[in-house]
Structures are given as C-alpha cells and as structure tokens.
Coordinates of C-alpha atoms and ligand atoms in Angstrom, one line a residue:
X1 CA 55.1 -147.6 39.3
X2 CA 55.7 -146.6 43.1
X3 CA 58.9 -149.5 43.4
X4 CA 60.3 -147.4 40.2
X5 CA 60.0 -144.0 41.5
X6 CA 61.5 -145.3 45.1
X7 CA 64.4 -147.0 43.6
X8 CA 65.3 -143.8 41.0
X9 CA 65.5 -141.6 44.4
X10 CA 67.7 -144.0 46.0
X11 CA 69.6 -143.8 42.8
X12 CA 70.0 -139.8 42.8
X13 CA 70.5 -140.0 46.4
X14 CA 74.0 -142.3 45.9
X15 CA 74.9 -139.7 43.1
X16 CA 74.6 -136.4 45.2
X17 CA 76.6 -138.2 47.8
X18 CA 79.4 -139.4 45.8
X19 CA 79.1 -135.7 43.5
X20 CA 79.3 -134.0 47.0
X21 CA 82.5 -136.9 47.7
X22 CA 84.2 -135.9 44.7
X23 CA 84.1 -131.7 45.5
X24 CA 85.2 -132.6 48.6
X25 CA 88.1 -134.3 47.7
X26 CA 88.7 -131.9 45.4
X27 CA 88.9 -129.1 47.2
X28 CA 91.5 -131.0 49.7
X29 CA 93.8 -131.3 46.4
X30 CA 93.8 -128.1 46.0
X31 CA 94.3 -127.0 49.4
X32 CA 97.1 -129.2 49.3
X33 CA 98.5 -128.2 46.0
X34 CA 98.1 -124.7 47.7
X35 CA 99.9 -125.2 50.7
X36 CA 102.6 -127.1 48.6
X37 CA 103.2 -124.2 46.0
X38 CA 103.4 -121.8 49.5
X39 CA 105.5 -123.7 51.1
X40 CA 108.0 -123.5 48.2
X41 CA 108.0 -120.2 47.8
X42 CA 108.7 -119.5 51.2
X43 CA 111.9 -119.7 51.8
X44 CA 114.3 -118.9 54.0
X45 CA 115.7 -115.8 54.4
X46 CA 119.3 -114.5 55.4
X47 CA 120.0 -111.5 55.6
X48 CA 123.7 -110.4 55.7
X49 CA 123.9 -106.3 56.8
X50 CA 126.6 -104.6 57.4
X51 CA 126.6 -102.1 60.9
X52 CA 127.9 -98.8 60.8
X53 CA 131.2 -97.5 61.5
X54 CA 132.3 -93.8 63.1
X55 CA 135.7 -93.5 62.7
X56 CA 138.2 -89.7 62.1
X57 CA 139.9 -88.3 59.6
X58 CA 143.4 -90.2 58.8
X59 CA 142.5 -92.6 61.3
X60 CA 142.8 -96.3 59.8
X61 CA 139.8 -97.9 58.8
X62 CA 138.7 -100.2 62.3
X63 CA 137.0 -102.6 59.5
X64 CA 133.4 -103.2 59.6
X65 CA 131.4 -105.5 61.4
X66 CA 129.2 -108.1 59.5
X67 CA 126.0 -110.3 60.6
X68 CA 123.8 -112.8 59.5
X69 CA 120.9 -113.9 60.5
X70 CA 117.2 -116.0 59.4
X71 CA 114.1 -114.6 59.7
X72 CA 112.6 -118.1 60.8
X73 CA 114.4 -121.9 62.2
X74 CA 115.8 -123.1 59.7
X75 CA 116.8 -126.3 61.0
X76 CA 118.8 -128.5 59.4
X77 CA 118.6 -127.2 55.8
X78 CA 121.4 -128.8 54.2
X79 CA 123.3 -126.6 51.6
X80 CA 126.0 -129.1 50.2
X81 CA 125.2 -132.9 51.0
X82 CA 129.0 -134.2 50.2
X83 CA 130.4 -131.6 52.6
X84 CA 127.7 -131.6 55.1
X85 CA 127.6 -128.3 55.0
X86 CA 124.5 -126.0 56.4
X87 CA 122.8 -123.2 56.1
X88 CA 123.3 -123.0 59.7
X89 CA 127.2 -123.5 59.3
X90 CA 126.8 -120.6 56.4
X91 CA 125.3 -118.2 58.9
X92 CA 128.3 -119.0 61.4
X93 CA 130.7 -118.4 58.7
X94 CA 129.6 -115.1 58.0
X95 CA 129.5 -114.5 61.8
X96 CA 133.2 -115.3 62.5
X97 CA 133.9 -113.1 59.6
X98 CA 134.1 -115.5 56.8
X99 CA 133.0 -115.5 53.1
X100 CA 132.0 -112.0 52.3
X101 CA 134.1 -109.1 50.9
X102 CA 132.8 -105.4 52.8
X103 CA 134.9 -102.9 51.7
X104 CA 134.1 -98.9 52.4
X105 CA 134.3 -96.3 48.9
X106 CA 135.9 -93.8 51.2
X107 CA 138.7 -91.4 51.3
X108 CA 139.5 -92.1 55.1
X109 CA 141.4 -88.5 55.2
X110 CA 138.2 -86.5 54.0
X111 CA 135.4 -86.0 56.9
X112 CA 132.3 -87.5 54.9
X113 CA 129.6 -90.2 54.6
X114 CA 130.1 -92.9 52.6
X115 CA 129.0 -96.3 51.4
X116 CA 129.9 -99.8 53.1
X117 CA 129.4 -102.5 50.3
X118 CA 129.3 -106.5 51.1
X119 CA 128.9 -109.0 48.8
X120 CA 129.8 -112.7 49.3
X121 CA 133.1 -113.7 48.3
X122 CA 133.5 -115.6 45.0
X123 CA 133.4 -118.7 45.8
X124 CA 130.4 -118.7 47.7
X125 CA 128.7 -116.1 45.6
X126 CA 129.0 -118.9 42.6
X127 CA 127.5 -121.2 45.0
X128 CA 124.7 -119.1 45.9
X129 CA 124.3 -118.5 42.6
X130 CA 124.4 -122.1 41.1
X131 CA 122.3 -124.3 43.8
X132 CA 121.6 -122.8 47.0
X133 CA 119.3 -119.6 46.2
X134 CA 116.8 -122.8 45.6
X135 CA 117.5 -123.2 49.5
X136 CA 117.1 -119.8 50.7
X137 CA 117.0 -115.9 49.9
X138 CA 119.9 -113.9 50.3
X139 CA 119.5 -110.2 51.5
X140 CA 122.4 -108.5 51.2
X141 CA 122.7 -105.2 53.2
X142 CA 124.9 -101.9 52.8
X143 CA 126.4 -100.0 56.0
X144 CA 127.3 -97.0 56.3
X145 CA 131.0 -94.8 57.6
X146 CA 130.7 -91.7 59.1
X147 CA 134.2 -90.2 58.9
X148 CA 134.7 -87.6 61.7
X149 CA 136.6 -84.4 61.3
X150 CA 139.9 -84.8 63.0
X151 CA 139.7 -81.6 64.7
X152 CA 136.2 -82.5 66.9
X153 CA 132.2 -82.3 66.3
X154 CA 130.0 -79.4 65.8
X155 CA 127.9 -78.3 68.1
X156 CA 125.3 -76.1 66.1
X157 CA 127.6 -73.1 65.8
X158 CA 130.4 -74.0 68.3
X159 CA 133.2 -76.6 67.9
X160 CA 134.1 -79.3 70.2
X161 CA 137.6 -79.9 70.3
X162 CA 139.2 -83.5 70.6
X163 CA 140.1 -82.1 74.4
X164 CA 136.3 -81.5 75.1
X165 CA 136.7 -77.6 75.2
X166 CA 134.9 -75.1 72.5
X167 CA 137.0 -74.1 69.7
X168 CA 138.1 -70.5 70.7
X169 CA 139.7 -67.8 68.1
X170 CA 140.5 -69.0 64.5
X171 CA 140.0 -72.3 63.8
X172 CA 140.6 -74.6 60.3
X173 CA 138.5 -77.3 60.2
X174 CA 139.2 -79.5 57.0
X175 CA 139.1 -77.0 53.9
X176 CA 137.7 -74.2 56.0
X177 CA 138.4 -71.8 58.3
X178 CA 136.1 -70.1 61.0
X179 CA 136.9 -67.9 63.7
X180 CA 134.9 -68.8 66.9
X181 CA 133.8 -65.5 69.0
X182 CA 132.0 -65.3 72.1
X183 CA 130.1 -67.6 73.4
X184 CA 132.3 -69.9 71.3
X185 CA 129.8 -69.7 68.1
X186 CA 131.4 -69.1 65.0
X187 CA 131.3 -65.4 63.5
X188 CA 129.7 -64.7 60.2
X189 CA 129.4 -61.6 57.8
X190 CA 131.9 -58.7 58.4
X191 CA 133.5 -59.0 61.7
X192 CA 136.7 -56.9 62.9
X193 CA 139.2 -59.1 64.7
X194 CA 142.7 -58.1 66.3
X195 CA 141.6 -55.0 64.4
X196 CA 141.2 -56.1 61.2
X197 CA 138.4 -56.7 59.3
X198 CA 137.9 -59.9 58.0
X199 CA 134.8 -61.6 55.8
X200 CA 132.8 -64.8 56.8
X201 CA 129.9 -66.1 55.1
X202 CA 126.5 -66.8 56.9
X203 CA 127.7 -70.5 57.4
X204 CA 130.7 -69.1 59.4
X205 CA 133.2 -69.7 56.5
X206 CA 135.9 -67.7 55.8
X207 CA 135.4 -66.0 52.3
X208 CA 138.5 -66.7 50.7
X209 CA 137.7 -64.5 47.8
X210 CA 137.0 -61.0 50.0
X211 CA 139.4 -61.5 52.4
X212 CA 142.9 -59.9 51.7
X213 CA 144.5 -62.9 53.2
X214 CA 143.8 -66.1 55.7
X215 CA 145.9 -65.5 58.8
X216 CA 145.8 -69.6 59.7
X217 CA 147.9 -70.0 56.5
X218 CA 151.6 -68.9 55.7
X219 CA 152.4 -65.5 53.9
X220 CA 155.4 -64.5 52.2
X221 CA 156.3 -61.3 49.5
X222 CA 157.7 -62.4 46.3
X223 CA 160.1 -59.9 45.0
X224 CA 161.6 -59.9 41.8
X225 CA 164.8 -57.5 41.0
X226 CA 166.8 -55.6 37.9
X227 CA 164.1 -56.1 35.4
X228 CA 161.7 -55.2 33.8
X229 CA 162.7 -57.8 31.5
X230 CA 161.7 -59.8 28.2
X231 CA 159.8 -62.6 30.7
X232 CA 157.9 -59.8 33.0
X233 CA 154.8 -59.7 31.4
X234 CA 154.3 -63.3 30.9
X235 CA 155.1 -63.7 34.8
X236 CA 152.6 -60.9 35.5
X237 CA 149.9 -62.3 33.6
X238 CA 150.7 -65.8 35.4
X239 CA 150.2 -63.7 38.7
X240 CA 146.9 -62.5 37.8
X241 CA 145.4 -65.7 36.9
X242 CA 146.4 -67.6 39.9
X243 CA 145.6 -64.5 42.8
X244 CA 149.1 -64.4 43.8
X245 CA 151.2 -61.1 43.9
X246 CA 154.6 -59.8 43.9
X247 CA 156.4 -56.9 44.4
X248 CA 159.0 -55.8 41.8
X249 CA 162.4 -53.9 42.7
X250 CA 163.0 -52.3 38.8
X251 CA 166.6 -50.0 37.6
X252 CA 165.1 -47.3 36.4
X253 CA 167.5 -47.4 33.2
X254 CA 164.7 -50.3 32.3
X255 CA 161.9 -49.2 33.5
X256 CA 160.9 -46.3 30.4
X257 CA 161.5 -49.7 27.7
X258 CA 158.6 -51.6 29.6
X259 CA 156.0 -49.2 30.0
X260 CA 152.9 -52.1 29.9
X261 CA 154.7 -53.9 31.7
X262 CA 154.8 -50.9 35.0
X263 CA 151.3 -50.5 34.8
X264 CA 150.4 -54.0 34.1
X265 CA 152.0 -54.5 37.9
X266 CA 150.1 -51.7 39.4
X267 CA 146.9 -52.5 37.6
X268 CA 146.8 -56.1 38.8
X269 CA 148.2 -54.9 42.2
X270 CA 151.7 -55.3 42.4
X271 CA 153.9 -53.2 44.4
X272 CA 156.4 -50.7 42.2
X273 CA 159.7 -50.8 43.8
X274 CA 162.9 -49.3 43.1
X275 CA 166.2 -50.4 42.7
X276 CA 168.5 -47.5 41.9
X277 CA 169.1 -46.9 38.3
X278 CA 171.9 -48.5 36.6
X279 CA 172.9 -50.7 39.9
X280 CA 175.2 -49.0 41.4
X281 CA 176.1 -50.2 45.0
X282 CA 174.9 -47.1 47.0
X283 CA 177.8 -47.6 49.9
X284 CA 180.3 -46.5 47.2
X285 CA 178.5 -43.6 45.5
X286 CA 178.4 -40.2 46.9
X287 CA 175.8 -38.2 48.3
X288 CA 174.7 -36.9 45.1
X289 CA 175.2 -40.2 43.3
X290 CA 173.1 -42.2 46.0
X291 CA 170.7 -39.3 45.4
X292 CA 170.4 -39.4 42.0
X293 CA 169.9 -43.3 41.5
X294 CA 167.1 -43.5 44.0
X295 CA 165.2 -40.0 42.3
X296 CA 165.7 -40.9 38.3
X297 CA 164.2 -44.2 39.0
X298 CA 161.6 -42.7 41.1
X299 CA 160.8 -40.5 38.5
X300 CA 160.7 -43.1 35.6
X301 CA 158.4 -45.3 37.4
X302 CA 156.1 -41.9 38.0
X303 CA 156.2 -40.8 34.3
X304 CA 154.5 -44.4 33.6
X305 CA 152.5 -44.5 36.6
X306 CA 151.6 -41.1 38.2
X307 CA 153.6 -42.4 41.5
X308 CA 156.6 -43.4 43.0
X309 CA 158.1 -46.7 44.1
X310 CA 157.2 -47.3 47.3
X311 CA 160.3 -48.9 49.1
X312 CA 163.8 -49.2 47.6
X313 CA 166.0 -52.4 47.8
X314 CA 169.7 -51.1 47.2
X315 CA 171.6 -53.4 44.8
X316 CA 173.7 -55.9 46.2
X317 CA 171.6 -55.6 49.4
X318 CA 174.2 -53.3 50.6
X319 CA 173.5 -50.3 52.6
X320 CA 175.3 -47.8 55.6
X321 CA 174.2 -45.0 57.4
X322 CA 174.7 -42.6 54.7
X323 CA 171.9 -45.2 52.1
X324 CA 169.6 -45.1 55.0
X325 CA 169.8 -41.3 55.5
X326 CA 169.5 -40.5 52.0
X327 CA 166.9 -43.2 51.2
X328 CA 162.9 -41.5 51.1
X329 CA 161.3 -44.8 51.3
X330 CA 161.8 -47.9 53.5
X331 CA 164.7 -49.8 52.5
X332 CA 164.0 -53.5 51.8
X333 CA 166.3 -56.4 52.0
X334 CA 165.4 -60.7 52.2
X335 CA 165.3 -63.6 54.1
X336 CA 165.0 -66.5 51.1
X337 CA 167.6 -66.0 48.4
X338 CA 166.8 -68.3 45.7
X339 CA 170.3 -68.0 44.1
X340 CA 168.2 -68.0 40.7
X341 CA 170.8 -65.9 39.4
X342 CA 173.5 -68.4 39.8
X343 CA 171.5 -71.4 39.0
X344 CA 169.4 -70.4 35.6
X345 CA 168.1 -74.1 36.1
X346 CA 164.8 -74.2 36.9
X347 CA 164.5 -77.5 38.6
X348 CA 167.4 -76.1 41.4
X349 CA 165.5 -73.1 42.5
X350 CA 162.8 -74.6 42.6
X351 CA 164.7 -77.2 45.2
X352 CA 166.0 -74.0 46.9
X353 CA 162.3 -72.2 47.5
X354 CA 160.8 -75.7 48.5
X355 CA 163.4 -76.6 51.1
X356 CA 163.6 -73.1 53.2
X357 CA 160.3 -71.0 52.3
X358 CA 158.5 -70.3 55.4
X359 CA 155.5 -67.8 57.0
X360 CA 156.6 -64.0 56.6
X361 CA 159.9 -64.6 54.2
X362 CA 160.9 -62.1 51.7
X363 CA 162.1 -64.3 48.7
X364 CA 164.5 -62.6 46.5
X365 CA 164.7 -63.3 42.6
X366 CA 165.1 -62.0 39.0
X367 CA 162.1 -61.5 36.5
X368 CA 165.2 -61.1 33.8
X369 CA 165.5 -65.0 33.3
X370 CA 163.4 -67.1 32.0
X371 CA 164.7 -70.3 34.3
X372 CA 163.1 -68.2 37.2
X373 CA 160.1 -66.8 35.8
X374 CA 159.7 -70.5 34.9
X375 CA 160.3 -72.1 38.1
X376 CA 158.4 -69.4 40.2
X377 CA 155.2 -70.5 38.1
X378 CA 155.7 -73.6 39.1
X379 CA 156.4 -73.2 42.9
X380 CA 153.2 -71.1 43.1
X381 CA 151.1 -73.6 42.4
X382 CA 153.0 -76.3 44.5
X383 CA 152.8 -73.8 47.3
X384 CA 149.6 -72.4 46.9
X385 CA 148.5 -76.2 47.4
X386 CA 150.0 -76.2 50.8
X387 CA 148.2 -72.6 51.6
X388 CA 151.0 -70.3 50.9
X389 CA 149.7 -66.7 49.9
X390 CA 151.4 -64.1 47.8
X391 CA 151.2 -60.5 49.0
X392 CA 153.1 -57.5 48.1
X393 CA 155.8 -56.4 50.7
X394 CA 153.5 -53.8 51.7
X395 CA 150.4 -55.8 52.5
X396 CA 152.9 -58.7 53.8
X397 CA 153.9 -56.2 56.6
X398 CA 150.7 -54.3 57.1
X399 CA 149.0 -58.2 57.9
X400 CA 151.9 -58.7 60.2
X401 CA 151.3 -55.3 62.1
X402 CA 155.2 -53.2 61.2
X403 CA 154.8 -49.8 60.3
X404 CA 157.3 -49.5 57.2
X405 CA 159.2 -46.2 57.6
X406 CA 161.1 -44.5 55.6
X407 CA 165.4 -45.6 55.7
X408 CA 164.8 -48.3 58.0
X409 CA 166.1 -51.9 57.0
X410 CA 163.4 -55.2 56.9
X411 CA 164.4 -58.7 56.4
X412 CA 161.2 -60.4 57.0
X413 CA 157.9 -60.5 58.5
X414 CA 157.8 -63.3 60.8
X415 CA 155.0 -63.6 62.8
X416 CA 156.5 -62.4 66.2
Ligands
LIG1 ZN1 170.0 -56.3 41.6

C-alpha cells in the first residue's frame, strides 16, 4: 500500500513538471509570435514634407524645397534587389531633388496663401505602390506659399514699404486703396483730405461705392454731341448699369423730340450740356444769332428739365472773342477726338480711345450712331478694368480743383 501511494506522487510530481514545461514553452511562442507580428508592423517610416516658401507678388516662383527623412536606421533595407537599389538611396534621391512632383495651386500675381502639393513622380509612385509600401510607410507632406504684396508688409495699421519707410498719403495696395495719415496708420470712416471728403471703411478701405471718385485711378469726362438720338437711351441705360457717366452736348432743335431721354440723363446724373440749336458755327453768326442758338437750346433743355445746360460746347469747336463774350456758361472743348464720326466702325474707335485715353481727357463723340454708342459700351468695360472712371465734365473738374467760369475755354483736366 505505502510503495503505491509513494510511487503515484512521484508520478504527479513528473506531470506538474512537464504541465508547468509545456505553459512555459508556450508562453515563449507566443511572445515570440508577438514580437514577430510587431516587428512587421513596424515599419519604416519616410516622411517626404515640403518647407514653406515666402515669395511677392509677380515674382517667379523660387521652387520649393523638399526633404526626406526616417524616423528610425533603416539600414540596409533593400527596395529593388536587381538594381541594388535602397531605401537609403530613395531618401537621397528625394534629397537631391529627384522623384517627386511639388507644384504650388497659386496665382503668383495675387498676395495670398496657398497650398504646396508633393507627390512622388509616377514612376516611383507605381513602385511604391506595387512592392515597396511592404518595405516602409510613406508620409507625404504639404507646404505651404505665402505670396507677399509687392508693395511691402503691414504693420498693424501702417504699411511698410519695399524701401523700409511707412506708406505716407494714398496708397493702393493690391485691389485696395488706403490713405495713410499721421502717425502713418491708415484713416478710416469719413476723413477730409486735400479738402475733400473722402469715405474709408473701419478696415482702412476705400469705399468704392460712397466715394465720388478714387483719386489713385485715372478720370476722364465722356461727352457725347448733336443728339439726342435714336441710340441715347440705350447708351444711358448702359451708363447706369455700369456707374459710369457722361456729359451730353444736345442742339436744342432735338432736344423737345427726346424728352425721356433729357431727364433720363439728369435723373441718372449726367450733365445737360448745350450745343447751339441747329449747329451753326458761332464765329460766323451775329450777335443776335450767337445769342439766340445758345438761349432756345437753353430754354428747350429747361422746359424738360426745370434748368439750363450747364456749359456750352460750340459746334465745330470753334469759338472768338465775340462766342466767349456772348456765351453765359463755360465753354467746353476736348482733348481725345475719337473721330467716331468719320469712322462709324466700331472696332476703329475703339482702336482710337484705347491707344491715346489718358487721366483728365475730355473724349469727344456722337450718341447719334449706333457704331459709337456700340463701341463706347465696350471701351467702358475694357477701361473700367484698368480703373478708368467716368464723371461728368463738371465733377471731372471740380475733382481736379478748376473753377469752371463762365466764357472761358477748357481742353482737359490733367492733373497739374
Ligand atoms: Zn456737333
């Protein structure tokens, strides 16, 4: 009985051993297994980033600089056995600027933030994409551009010019325009300058829809003569839609046929001008004849109105002493003759106001044809692209600082 007992202890003794033998063993596996299924999933990683680039407006793009780099060694990992080719030779290429494509989204003339996108180029991208992203992670990263105003920086409210001085006076800076005051901040709200009063919003932006006119831009007076005509009211509704206006020199044997027309000009505030009545060259009338063209036409335009014309462009541009004495309102000529009369083809006057308009001109044309009311529709769009501004005669001169006065001659209003 006692051998029996002895020898079933022994027994359980072996089997506890080799049971505790077996969790041991195990356990290793699975530590191993563990440490295998870790070790594949940690792999390399390469990240690619792109740094960020400063650069100013219409300035070419410098091109932007691109790194790679592993987060831990990775040795000798080979990417391509036949070529012998390693991650460590990828990471080179793509240092010595090699294998990717980084390419900004940017409009380098437009001061702005925008996006620096890399990728690798094709041919390795398929690579990567085939066989190596078994061999490591790829992080690819965006940069960024910063394109600069070409002007300067801000400086909270001030401007610091390319020079390294504050922006003084009135200043465009890409679509806007400020005007810098003292202490070189920019003015906001209504602010009297050169004594006038202008309008700036509260971030120091001109307000291009208060403001009469913007004195950094050009200004010129369209003036159209010997109408009102059959193509007047589709050039004044033109006028209105697109905030320009015009100033119109009318014969006052017209003037009582277009009667919506005349107030149509007034009402979207065009300047009423006269042109003597049935376009007679003053120099060759007599006293009384002079007289007479200027007052019938005044009174025409009045019956309409409830006022006179308020300047008088004598036909032909022809004038003496005798117009000027006679004349009650300022007599005005041009400085731009379109020769629309001559051409009637709208493509040639519109060659004529592109290659001479300038800041201040008084451009001389006839609402009576359609080739001009045509082509003038055209040009104001062209030119209001470039920052032209149509005022009336009147306002032209008032921005420009002459006094009109009554039988005195103007040609233009260049700035002086
Ligand atoms: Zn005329």
């Amino acid at each position: 009985m006692k051998k029996m007992v002895i020898r079933r202890r022994k027994r359980n003794r072996y089997k506890r051993v080799l049971r505790a033998g077996l969790v041991i063993i195990a356990l290793a596996l699975l530590v191993l297994f563990a440490v295998l299924i870790f070790r594949e999933k940690e792999l390399p990683v390469v990240r690619v980033s792109v740094s960020d680039v400063e650069m100013r407006e219409d300035e070419s793009f410098p091109g932007a600089k691109v790194s790679a780099t592993c987060d831990v060694d990775f040795g000798k990992v080979i990417l391509d056995r036949k070529n012998k080719y390693t991650l460590e030779m990828f990471i080179d290429d793509i240092n010595n600027g090699m294998g990717y494509v980084a390419e900004p989204n940017a409009d380098f003339t437009k001061e702005g933030d925008y996006l620096i996108s890399v990728d690798l180029n094709q041919e390795l991208r398929e690579k990567y994409e085939e066989k190596w992203y078994k061999k490591f992670n790829l992080v690819m990263q965006d940069g960024h551009l910063h394109v600069k105003s070409k002007h300067g920086d801000w400086d909270g409210k001030m401007f610091v010019l390319l020079d390294g001085s504050y922006a003084e006076g009135w200043h465009d800076i890409g679509d806007d325009t400020y005007y810098f005051g003292e202490n070189n901040e920019y003015l906001v709200g209504e602010q009297v300058v050169d004594e006038r009063t202008y309008y700036f919003g509260d971030d120091g932006k001109f307000d291009k829809e208060k403001n009469l006119y913007n004195p950094t831009k050009p200004v010129v007076a369209l003036t159209f003569d010997d109408g009102p005509g059959a193509y007047t009211m589709e050039l004044l509704e033109f006028l209105e839609s697109n905030g320009a206006k015009a100033t119109f020199f009318m014969l006052g044997s017209k003037v009582s046929k277009y009667p919506d027309e005349v107030k149509k000009m007034l009402e979207i505030g065009c300047e009423l001008g006269n042109h003597s009545t049935n376009h007679l060259q003053l120099t060759k009338g007599s006293n009384g004849e002079v007289d007479s063209e200027i007052q019938k036409t005044h009174n025409a335009i009045k019956e309409i109105t409830g006022q006179k014309a308020s300047c008088i462009r004598p036909p032909y541009g022809s004038y003496n002493d005798k117009v000027k004495e006679i004349a009650d309102k300022p007599l005005i000529l041009w400085s731009l003759d379109t020769l629309d009369w001559e051409y009637r083809d709208v493509e040639k006057i519109k060659n004529e106001i592109r290659k001479t308009i300038k800041d201040g001109d008084v451009v001389l044309m006839h609402d009576i044809y359609d080739t001009t009311v045509q082509a003038i529709k055209e040009m104001i769009v062209e030119l209001q692209e470039e920052g032209y501004q149509f005022l009336t005669v009147s306002e032209l001169a008032e921005v420009r600082n002459v006094e009109l006065s009554r039988g005195k001659v103007y040609n233009n209003f260049y700035k002086k």
